[in-house]
Structures are given as C-alpha cells and as structure tokens.
C-alpha cells in the first residue's frame, strides 16, 4: 500500500506507514459513532445568534442586583446581628466538607488508625477489619506508574465507611448510581459497608483520584484521564469486572463509542441506560491502558501529564509525549481504535 502522504511503499496489510507513521484510514473503520451519543451531548448556544441578547440580559441583571443590594444593605443596618447555626439537614452536609474537624464532630463515627489511613464508621469490628487490610494500597502510586513523589509523607488518608447506601447518599449528596466518591482537598474517601467490591475496587479507585490530584498539584485534569486512570488502578487489585469490560469493548469495536474529543463534554448522567455509563468508563480505561501499554509509563506521567500540569492543552501535551505517532486528540482516537480492533485488552 502506497502512503498517500509520503509515497512510501508499505505491505498491503499495513495499518499505517512505516516511514512517516501516517495512519491509513479505511472508510468503514472511521465512521461517526452511532446515534446513541446524541442524548449525552452538552448543549451549547450559538454565540452569533445569542450574543446581543446575552449582553442585554447581563446589563439588566447587573442593574437589578445593584438595586437589590442597596436595599438589602439599608435594611440590614436596622436589624440586630444574628448568630447562624450549623446546617443540620440530613440531605447533605454542604460546606461542612471544607472542615474535617467539624464534619467528624457532626457524624460522630468511631475511628481506627493505621500507619497511613484513618477509617471511620459506626460498626467498629467491620471498620477495624477494613483498617487491617487497607495498608495494601500504599504501593498504589508505584503500581500505576507515578512512583514515589512524597504522597504518604503529606499525611493520612481519611476513609469513611457509612452503614448503608442511603446513609452514603444523604451525607455525600451523591446519587444512587455511585458507590464511592473522594474529595482531593480533604484526602478523604466515602463509601458504605455493603458496596460491591468495596476493598478490591472502590477504595483503590477513589484513592487513585486523590493521588492523581496531588501528583498534578491540584491543577485541573481532563475527566477522561482522571476516571480512566482510576479505573485502571482498581484493575491492579480486582479482575472481577473483566468479562463485563470485554463485552463493552466488543461494542466499541462494533462502532458504539463516545467521540474521544467529546469525552469531557459528555454528560453520562443524562442517559437512562446504565450500560452507556459503563461504556464511558470502559472507553476511558481502554484509552489509558493503550497509552500505558504501548508507550510506557514514563511518557504517560513524565511527559504527557507533566505538560498538562504546566498549562499546555491536550493536543500540545499529546504531541510532546507521543509525536510523531499521536499529535492531537483526533489522532489518538484513530490510533486507539486501530489498537482495540487488532488487540485484546485484559485487566
């Protein structure tokens, strides 16, 4: 096959040029993802149509807020000062998450200390049992390729194990589609006792979010990288979902996938099918696995992520780490699709 870019003669079965690395597109391979993606798209206004309206509305809002603020201040001057009480609603703890001490006082869970974790929960025996096993995860930064960067020297990670899924949802204000969550600023993880694969999958997944958050020094990271790497982290300890992952990979191979450039603008909670939420996670897992396996951990963490941390956009960061193979998100999609169609990924 002659390369359309450089003219080099390749074998008839070549997927890309051996000289310039141009990927040979096949019309059947690169058609748009199926219509299932449409309900998940984030809607945007057309700026040319709406800009005049938005400017006028903004001016009216500013004027209205100014008048309201003046009247509010004048009214407050004549009122006695009141002391506000801490919110005690069972529908969530709101801003109390910004202060661990106040949060711990409010939930009043007994705690169990290990070398690197503090585990909280009302059922002490179960909590101690988790605490005795949780130190297994101290090597997680190394297992996923970050190495030692002083994570455990910064303090202990707080793990809250609530009694029931309902307690977890009320306290964290998460929906019933989640069984775990984390808060990077507080180095804290939340889940509940009966959550499926609590120790094997949920805790390492959420711990990875915190580790990556600190590795990136609190800089914003694309959601597909964050979730893809966290899902990759849980596969280091749990292989129970591998069969389900394989079934979803087969759907990706058949053309049902989220466009890679749209992964961060995809609202997976808008759809009603739980399978499509799982598909989004498996796609991010597959992309991260592809980059780690094909190009190595050094390029992923020390070139790709460090460029993102230093303020470069995705395309520039990809190019700096993976050029000439990958120089932008669209090329990443092509390379990744070729890979999953010709290789078997197993976790």
PDB file of C-alpha atoms in Angstrom, residues 23-270:
ATOM      1  CA  UNK A  23      -2.494   6.069   9.720  1.00  0.00           C
ATOM      2  CA  UNK A  24      -4.238   4.535   6.717  1.00  0.00           C
ATOM      3  CA  UNK A  25      -7.886   5.418   7.103  1.00  0.00           C
ATOM      4  CA  UNK A  26     -10.469   2.980   5.891  1.00  0.00           C
ATOM      5  CA  UNK A  27     -13.914   4.421   5.328  1.00  0.00           C
ATOM      6  CA  UNK A  28     -15.584   1.574   7.186  1.00  0.00           C
ATOM      7  CA  UNK A  29     -13.289   1.983  10.174  1.00  0.00           C
ATOM      8  CA  UNK A  30     -13.765   5.667  10.850  1.00  0.00           C
ATOM      9  CA  UNK A  31     -17.454   6.389  10.562  1.00  0.00           C
ATOM     10  CA  UNK A  32     -19.115   8.595  13.176  1.00  0.00           C
ATOM     11  CA  UNK A  33     -20.181   6.912  16.441  1.00  0.00           C
ATOM     12  CA  UNK A  34     -23.767   5.704  16.419  1.00  0.00           C
ATOM     13  CA  UNK A  35     -26.700   7.956  17.306  1.00  0.00           C
ATOM     14  CA  UNK A  36     -26.747   6.701  20.902  1.00  0.00           C
ATOM     15  CA  UNK A  37     -24.302   9.522  21.724  1.00  0.00           C
ATOM     16  CA  UNK A  38     -26.730  12.334  20.819  1.00  0.00           C
ATOM     17  CA  UNK A  39     -28.704  12.400  24.124  1.00  0.00           C
ATOM     18  CA  UNK A  40     -25.440  12.786  26.065  1.00  0.00           C
ATOM     19  CA  UNK A  41     -24.113  15.824  24.201  1.00  0.00           C
ATOM     20  CA  UNK A  42     -23.690  19.026  26.181  1.00  0.00           C
ATOM     21  CA  UNK A  43     -25.855  21.650  24.530  1.00  0.00           C
ATOM     22  CA  UNK A  44     -24.280  24.991  23.649  1.00  0.00           C
ATOM     23  CA  UNK A  45     -25.750  28.280  22.465  1.00  0.00           C
ATOM     24  CA  UNK A  46     -24.807  29.625  19.043  1.00  0.00           C
ATOM     25  CA  UNK A  47     -22.903  32.768  20.016  1.00  0.00           C
ATOM     26  CA  UNK A  48     -23.678  34.779  16.872  1.00  0.00           C
ATOM     27  CA  UNK A  49     -27.400  34.348  17.451  1.00  0.00           C
ATOM     28  CA  UNK A  50     -27.440  34.910  21.173  1.00  0.00           C
ATOM     29  CA  UNK A  51     -24.642  37.409  21.888  1.00  0.00           C
ATOM     30  CA  UNK A  52     -26.798  40.548  21.676  1.00  0.00           C
ATOM     31  CA  UNK A  53     -29.462  39.005  23.877  1.00  0.00           C
ATOM     32  CA  UNK A  54     -26.849  37.816  26.419  1.00  0.00           C
ATOM     33  CA  UNK A  55     -25.221  41.270  26.647  1.00  0.00           C
ATOM     34  CA  UNK A  56     -28.568  42.981  27.198  1.00  0.00           C
ATOM     35  CA  UNK A  57     -29.612  40.425  29.778  1.00  0.00           C
ATOM     36  CA  UNK A  58     -26.295  40.761  31.609  1.00  0.00           C
ATOM     37  CA  UNK A  59     -26.696  44.553  31.847  1.00  0.00           C
ATOM     38  CA  UNK A  60     -30.235  44.192  33.224  1.00  0.00           C
ATOM     39  CA  UNK A  61     -29.076  41.616  35.780  1.00  0.00           C
ATOM     40  CA  UNK A  62     -26.221  43.866  36.959  1.00  0.00           C
ATOM     41  CA  UNK A  63     -28.572  46.834  37.373  1.00  0.00           C
ATOM     42  CA  UNK A  64     -31.136  44.672  39.187  1.00  0.00           C
ATOM     43  CA  UNK A  65     -28.539  43.203  41.547  1.00  0.00           C
ATOM     44  CA  UNK A  66     -27.197  46.673  42.289  1.00  0.00           C
ATOM     45  CA  UNK A  67     -30.629  47.990  43.284  1.00  0.00           C
ATOM     46  CA  UNK A  68     -31.397  44.849  45.317  1.00  0.00           C
ATOM     47  CA  UNK A  69     -28.025  45.011  47.087  1.00  0.00           C
ATOM     48  CA  UNK A  70     -28.530  48.664  48.050  1.00  0.00           C
ATOM     49  CA  UNK A  71     -31.964  47.958  49.545  1.00  0.00           C
ATOM     50  CA  UNK A  72     -30.656  44.842  51.315  1.00  0.00           C
ATOM     51  CA  UNK A  73     -27.771  46.751  52.963  1.00  0.00           C
ATOM     52  CA  UNK A  74     -30.072  49.537  54.079  1.00  0.00           C
ATOM     53  CA  UNK A  75     -32.459  47.005  55.598  1.00  0.00           C
ATOM     54  CA  UNK A  76     -29.658  45.142  57.406  1.00  0.00           C
ATOM     55  CA  UNK A  77     -28.457  48.327  59.072  1.00  0.00           C
ATOM     56  CA  UNK A  78     -31.699  48.473  61.054  1.00  0.00           C
ATOM     57  CA  UNK A  79     -31.694  44.768  62.053  1.00  0.00           C
ATOM     58  CA  UNK A  80     -29.898  43.214  65.065  1.00  0.00           C
ATOM     59  CA  UNK A  81     -26.966  40.889  64.308  1.00  0.00           C
ATOM     60  CA  UNK A  82     -27.961  37.193  64.401  1.00  0.00           C
ATOM     61  CA  UNK A  83     -25.784  34.148  65.041  1.00  0.00           C
ATOM     62  CA  UNK A  84     -26.215  31.488  62.346  1.00  0.00           C
ATOM     63  CA  UNK A  85     -26.304  27.831  63.352  1.00  0.00           C
ATOM     64  CA  UNK A  86     -24.572  24.935  61.593  1.00  0.00           C
ATOM     65  CA  UNK A  87     -26.813  23.275  58.990  1.00  0.00           C
ATOM     66  CA  UNK A  88     -28.223  20.009  60.338  1.00  0.00           C
ATOM     67  CA  UNK A  89     -30.221  18.790  57.342  1.00  0.00           C
ATOM     68  CA  UNK A  90     -29.978  15.064  56.622  1.00  0.00           C
ATOM     69  CA  UNK A  91     -29.981  15.850  52.884  1.00  0.00           C
ATOM     70  CA  UNK A  92     -26.260  16.558  52.830  1.00  0.00           C
ATOM     71  CA  UNK A  93     -23.501  18.277  54.722  1.00  0.00           C
ATOM     72  CA  UNK A  94     -22.836  21.104  52.278  1.00  0.00           C
ATOM     73  CA  UNK A  95     -19.949  23.415  53.157  1.00  0.00           C
ATOM     74  CA  UNK A  96     -19.089  21.352  56.219  1.00  0.00           C
ATOM     75  CA  UNK A  97     -16.933  19.236  53.864  1.00  0.00           C
ATOM     76  CA  UNK A  98     -14.483  22.139  53.895  1.00  0.00           C
ATOM     77  CA  UNK A  99     -13.601  21.398  57.538  1.00  0.00           C
ATOM     78  CA  UNK A 100     -12.857  17.796  58.529  1.00  0.00           C
ATOM     79  CA  UNK A 101     -12.944  18.565  62.234  1.00  0.00           C
ATOM     80  CA  UNK A 102     -16.499  19.922  62.075  1.00  0.00           C
ATOM     81  CA  UNK A 103     -17.529  17.103  59.774  1.00  0.00           C
ATOM     82  CA  UNK A 104     -16.179  14.443  62.159  1.00  0.00           C
ATOM     83  CA  UNK A 105     -17.914  16.112  65.100  1.00  0.00           C
ATOM     84  CA  UNK A 106     -21.188  16.012  63.231  1.00  0.00           C
ATOM     85  CA  UNK A 107     -21.179  12.370  62.116  1.00  0.00           C
ATOM     86  CA  UNK A 108     -19.584  11.162  65.405  1.00  0.00           C
ATOM     87  CA  UNK A 109     -18.130   7.976  63.930  1.00  0.00           C
ATOM     88  CA  UNK A 110     -15.570   5.982  65.922  1.00  0.00           C
ATOM     89  CA  UNK A 111     -12.206   5.920  64.128  1.00  0.00           C
ATOM     90  CA  UNK A 112      -9.449   3.363  63.663  1.00  0.00           C
ATOM     91  CA  UNK A 113      -5.877   4.463  62.884  1.00  0.00           C
ATOM     92  CA  UNK A 114      -3.363   2.631  60.736  1.00  0.00           C
ATOM     93  CA  UNK A 115       0.035   3.834  59.586  1.00  0.00           C
ATOM     94  CA  UNK A 116      -1.318   5.682  56.540  1.00  0.00           C
ATOM     95  CA  UNK A 117      -5.114   5.783  56.971  1.00  0.00           C
ATOM     96  CA  UNK A 118      -7.831   6.765  59.422  1.00  0.00           C
ATOM     97  CA  UNK A 119     -11.001   4.706  58.917  1.00  0.00           C
ATOM     98  CA  UNK A 120     -14.330   5.964  60.268  1.00  0.00           C
ATOM     99  CA  UNK A 121     -17.570   4.033  60.781  1.00  0.00           C
ATOM    100  CA  UNK A 122     -20.233   3.106  63.308  1.00  0.00           C
ATOM    101  CA  UNK A 123     -19.636  -0.660  63.188  1.00  0.00           C
ATOM    102  CA  UNK A 124     -16.278  -0.878  64.896  1.00  0.00           C
ATOM    103  CA  UNK A 125     -15.426  -4.525  64.189  1.00  0.00           C
ATOM    104  CA  UNK A 126     -16.031  -4.151  60.456  1.00  0.00           C
ATOM    105  CA  UNK A 127     -14.072  -0.897  60.412  1.00  0.00           C
ATOM    106  CA  UNK A 128     -11.098  -2.460  62.192  1.00  0.00           C
ATOM    107  CA  UNK A 129     -11.154  -5.344  59.732  1.00  0.00           C
ATOM    108  CA  UNK A 130     -11.032  -2.906  56.817  1.00  0.00           C
ATOM    109  CA  UNK A 131      -8.262  -0.985  58.538  1.00  0.00           C
ATOM    110  CA  UNK A 132      -6.132  -4.104  58.844  1.00  0.00           C
ATOM    111  CA  UNK A 133      -6.388  -4.712  55.081  1.00  0.00           C
ATOM    112  CA  UNK A 134      -6.262  -1.206  53.702  1.00  0.00           C
ATOM    113  CA  UNK A 135      -2.496  -0.756  54.056  1.00  0.00           C
ATOM    114  CA  UNK A 136      -2.291  -2.994  50.984  1.00  0.00           C
ATOM    115  CA  UNK A 137      -2.776   0.141  48.886  1.00  0.00           C
ATOM    116  CA  UNK A 138       0.316   2.053  49.977  1.00  0.00           C
ATOM    117  CA  UNK A 139       2.099   0.868  46.819  1.00  0.00           C
ATOM    118  CA  UNK A 140      -0.665   2.168  44.514  1.00  0.00           C
ATOM    119  CA  UNK A 141       1.355   5.174  43.244  1.00  0.00           C
ATOM    120  CA  UNK A 142       4.060   2.765  42.093  1.00  0.00           C
ATOM    121  CA  UNK A 143       1.635   0.199  40.666  1.00  0.00           C
ATOM    122  CA  UNK A 144       0.091   2.744  38.323  1.00  0.00           C
ATOM    123  CA  UNK A 145       3.427   4.264  37.350  1.00  0.00           C
ATOM    124  CA  UNK A 146       3.631   7.524  39.318  1.00  0.00           C
ATOM    125  CA  UNK A 147       6.476   6.332  41.516  1.00  0.00           C
ATOM    126  CA  UNK A 148       7.210   7.792  44.914  1.00  0.00           C
ATOM    127  CA  UNK A 149       6.538  11.525  44.935  1.00  0.00           C
ATOM    128  CA  UNK A 150       6.004  12.057  48.665  1.00  0.00           C
ATOM    129  CA  UNK A 151       2.281  11.285  48.715  1.00  0.00           C
ATOM    130  CA  UNK A 152       2.277   9.391  52.017  1.00  0.00           C
ATOM    131  CA  UNK A 153       4.535  11.966  53.664  1.00  0.00           C
ATOM    132  CA  UNK A 154       1.773  14.573  53.341  1.00  0.00           C
ATOM    133  CA  UNK A 155      -0.486  12.886  55.884  1.00  0.00           C
ATOM    134  CA  UNK A 156      -3.037  10.141  56.307  1.00  0.00           C
ATOM    135  CA  UNK A 157      -5.994   9.461  54.034  1.00  0.00           C
ATOM    136  CA  UNK A 158      -9.429   9.583  55.718  1.00  0.00           C
ATOM    137  CA  UNK A 159     -11.777   6.730  54.747  1.00  0.00           C
ATOM    138  CA  UNK A 160     -15.459   6.961  55.752  1.00  0.00           C
ATOM    139  CA  UNK A 161     -17.467   3.732  55.620  1.00  0.00           C
ATOM    140  CA  UNK A 162     -21.154   4.545  56.125  1.00  0.00           C
ATOM    141  CA  UNK A 163     -23.631   1.888  57.262  1.00  0.00           C
ATOM    142  CA  UNK A 164     -25.876   1.866  54.202  1.00  0.00           C
ATOM    143  CA  UNK A 165     -26.071   3.178  50.645  1.00  0.00           C
ATOM    144  CA  UNK A 166     -28.825   5.530  51.806  1.00  0.00           C
ATOM    145  CA  UNK A 167     -26.564   6.999  54.522  1.00  0.00           C
ATOM    146  CA  UNK A 168     -23.785   7.441  51.969  1.00  0.00           C
ATOM    147  CA  UNK A 169     -26.090   9.224  49.520  1.00  0.00           C
ATOM    148  CA  UNK A 170     -27.553  11.555  52.151  1.00  0.00           C
ATOM    149  CA  UNK A 171     -24.196  12.549  53.606  1.00  0.00           C
ATOM    150  CA  UNK A 172     -22.282  12.977  50.345  1.00  0.00           C
ATOM    151  CA  UNK A 173     -25.275  14.122  48.258  1.00  0.00           C
ATOM    152  CA  UNK A 174     -24.357  11.560  45.586  1.00  0.00           C
ATOM    153  CA  UNK A 175     -26.925   9.720  43.501  1.00  0.00           C
ATOM    154  CA  UNK A 176     -27.692   6.010  43.596  1.00  0.00           C
ATOM    155  CA  UNK A 177     -25.505   5.336  40.550  1.00  0.00           C
ATOM    156  CA  UNK A 178     -22.358   5.815  42.638  1.00  0.00           C
ATOM    157  CA  UNK A 179     -20.972   3.623  45.404  1.00  0.00           C
ATOM    158  CA  UNK A 180     -17.912   5.677  46.269  1.00  0.00           C
ATOM    159  CA  UNK A 181     -16.506   9.190  45.999  1.00  0.00           C
ATOM    160  CA  UNK A 182     -13.445  11.173  47.053  1.00  0.00           C
ATOM    161  CA  UNK A 183     -12.536  14.742  47.990  1.00  0.00           C
ATOM    162  CA  UNK A 184      -8.998  15.637  46.950  1.00  0.00           C
ATOM    163  CA  UNK A 185      -8.579  18.730  49.132  1.00  0.00           C
ATOM    164  CA  UNK A 186      -9.518  16.722  52.233  1.00  0.00           C
ATOM    165  CA  UNK A 187      -7.714  13.480  51.257  1.00  0.00           C
ATOM    166  CA  UNK A 188     -10.951  11.678  52.061  1.00  0.00           C
ATOM    167  CA  UNK A 189     -12.897   8.723  50.607  1.00  0.00           C
ATOM    168  CA  UNK A 190     -16.551   7.802  51.209  1.00  0.00           C
ATOM    169  CA  UNK A 191     -18.397   4.524  50.609  1.00  0.00           C
ATOM    170  CA  UNK A 192     -20.629   2.105  52.553  1.00  0.00           C
ATOM    171  CA  UNK A 193     -20.325  -1.347  54.098  1.00  0.00           C
ATOM    172  CA  UNK A 194     -22.308  -3.401  51.590  1.00  0.00           C
ATOM    173  CA  UNK A 195     -20.854  -1.763  48.477  1.00  0.00           C
ATOM    174  CA  UNK A 196     -19.800  -4.371  45.914  1.00  0.00           C
ATOM    175  CA  UNK A 197     -16.027  -4.915  45.879  1.00  0.00           C
ATOM    176  CA  UNK A 198     -15.509  -2.193  48.468  1.00  0.00           C
ATOM    177  CA  UNK A 199     -11.936  -3.206  49.299  1.00  0.00           C
ATOM    178  CA  UNK A 200     -10.936  -4.642  45.941  1.00  0.00           C
ATOM    179  CA  UNK A 201     -12.182  -1.885  43.614  1.00  0.00           C
ATOM    180  CA  UNK A 202     -13.898   1.145  45.194  1.00  0.00           C
ATOM    181  CA  UNK A 203     -11.194   2.162  47.660  1.00  0.00           C
ATOM    182  CA  UNK A 204      -8.249   1.876  45.201  1.00  0.00           C
ATOM    183  CA  UNK A 205     -10.317   3.683  42.537  1.00  0.00           C
ATOM    184  CA  UNK A 206     -11.077   6.632  44.825  1.00  0.00           C
ATOM    185  CA  UNK A 207      -7.568   6.622  46.315  1.00  0.00           C
ATOM    186  CA  UNK A 208      -6.173   6.988  42.788  1.00  0.00           C
ATOM    187  CA  UNK A 209      -8.246  10.150  42.300  1.00  0.00           C
ATOM    188  CA  UNK A 210      -6.594  11.669  45.377  1.00  0.00           C
ATOM    189  CA  UNK A 211      -3.101  10.536  44.351  1.00  0.00           C
ATOM    190  CA  UNK A 212      -3.518  11.959  40.838  1.00  0.00           C
ATOM    191  CA  UNK A 213      -4.954  15.190  42.249  1.00  0.00           C
ATOM    192  CA  UNK A 214      -1.802  15.670  44.325  1.00  0.00           C
ATOM    193  CA  UNK A 215       0.524  14.476  41.552  1.00  0.00           C
ATOM    194  CA  UNK A 216      -0.946  17.215  39.349  1.00  0.00           C
ATOM    195  CA  UNK A 217      -0.557  19.682  42.253  1.00  0.00           C
ATOM    196  CA  UNK A 218      -4.300  20.411  42.258  1.00  0.00           C
ATOM    197  CA  UNK A 219      -4.293  21.507  38.603  1.00  0.00           C
ATOM    198  CA  UNK A 220      -7.395  20.670  36.578  1.00  0.00           C
ATOM    199  CA  UNK A 221      -7.109  17.399  34.718  1.00  0.00           C
ATOM    200  CA  UNK A 222      -9.391  16.130  31.922  1.00  0.00           C
ATOM    201  CA  UNK A 223     -12.105  13.916  33.365  1.00  0.00           C
ATOM    202  CA  UNK A 224     -11.445  11.058  30.929  1.00  0.00           C
ATOM    203  CA  UNK A 225      -7.852  10.812  32.150  1.00  0.00           C
ATOM    204  CA  UNK A 226      -8.880  11.052  35.805  1.00  0.00           C
ATOM    205  CA  UNK A 227     -11.549   8.345  35.563  1.00  0.00           C
ATOM    206  CA  UNK A 228      -9.629   6.197  33.096  1.00  0.00           C
ATOM    207  CA  UNK A 229      -6.578   6.047  35.350  1.00  0.00           C
ATOM    208  CA  UNK A 230      -8.692   5.458  38.482  1.00  0.00           C
ATOM    209  CA  UNK A 231     -10.462   2.560  36.770  1.00  0.00           C
ATOM    210  CA  UNK A 232      -7.059   1.261  35.654  1.00  0.00           C
ATOM    211  CA  UNK A 233      -5.923   1.468  39.304  1.00  0.00           C
ATOM    212  CA  UNK A 234      -8.767  -0.716  40.520  1.00  0.00           C
ATOM    213  CA  UNK A 235      -7.864  -3.369  37.931  1.00  0.00           C
ATOM    214  CA  UNK A 236      -4.496  -3.742  39.697  1.00  0.00           C
ATOM    215  CA  UNK A 237      -6.377  -5.312  42.622  1.00  0.00           C
ATOM    216  CA  UNK A 238      -9.672  -6.564  41.151  1.00  0.00           C
ATOM    217  CA  UNK A 239     -10.320  -8.583  37.976  1.00  0.00           C
ATOM    218  CA  UNK A 240     -13.979  -9.314  38.726  1.00  0.00           C
ATOM    219  CA  UNK A 241     -15.286  -6.902  36.081  1.00  0.00           C
ATOM    220  CA  UNK A 242     -13.035  -8.083  33.246  1.00  0.00           C
ATOM    221  CA  UNK A 243     -15.769 -10.088  31.489  1.00  0.00           C
ATOM    222  CA  UNK A 244     -18.093  -7.084  31.521  1.00  0.00           C
ATOM    223  CA  UNK A 245     -15.236  -4.912  30.210  1.00  0.00           C
ATOM    224  CA  UNK A 246     -14.710  -7.360  27.321  1.00  0.00           C
ATOM    225  CA  UNK A 247     -18.394  -7.205  26.347  1.00  0.00           C
ATOM    226  CA  UNK A 248     -18.285  -3.408  26.299  1.00  0.00           C
ATOM    227  CA  UNK A 249     -15.036  -3.428  24.308  1.00  0.00           C
ATOM    228  CA  UNK A 250     -16.790  -5.527  21.691  1.00  0.00           C
ATOM    229  CA  UNK A 251     -19.456  -2.817  21.407  1.00  0.00           C
ATOM    230  CA  UNK A 252     -16.688  -0.238  20.921  1.00  0.00           C
ATOM    231  CA  UNK A 253     -15.135  -2.402  18.205  1.00  0.00           C
ATOM    232  CA  UNK A 254     -18.536  -2.534  16.521  1.00  0.00           C
ATOM    233  CA  UNK A 255     -18.694   1.283  16.389  1.00  0.00           C
ATOM    234  CA  UNK A 256     -20.570   2.200  19.589  1.00  0.00           C
ATOM    235  CA  UNK A 257     -18.303   4.628  21.422  1.00  0.00           C
ATOM    236  CA  UNK A 258     -18.133   8.229  22.597  1.00  0.00           C
ATOM    237  CA  UNK A 259     -16.029  10.513  20.352  1.00  0.00           C
ATOM    238  CA  UNK A 260     -12.703  10.910  22.167  1.00  0.00           C
ATOM    239  CA  UNK A 261     -12.661  14.682  21.711  1.00  0.00           C
ATOM    240  CA  UNK A 262     -16.113  14.848  23.339  1.00  0.00           C
ATOM    241  CA  UNK A 263     -15.408  12.633  26.368  1.00  0.00           C
ATOM    242  CA  UNK A 264     -15.081  15.564  28.772  1.00  0.00           C
ATOM    243  CA  UNK A 265     -18.190  17.295  27.374  1.00  0.00           C
ATOM    244  CA  UNK A 266     -20.320  14.192  27.710  1.00  0.00           C
ATOM    245  CA  UNK A 267     -22.945  14.203  30.450  1.00  0.00           C
ATOM    246  CA  UNK A 268     -23.261  10.480  31.086  1.00  0.00           C
ATOM    247  CA  UNK A 269     -25.988  11.041  33.703  1.00  0.00           C
ATOM    248  CA  UNK A 270     -28.396  12.376  31.024  1.00  0.00           C
TER     249      UNK A 270
END
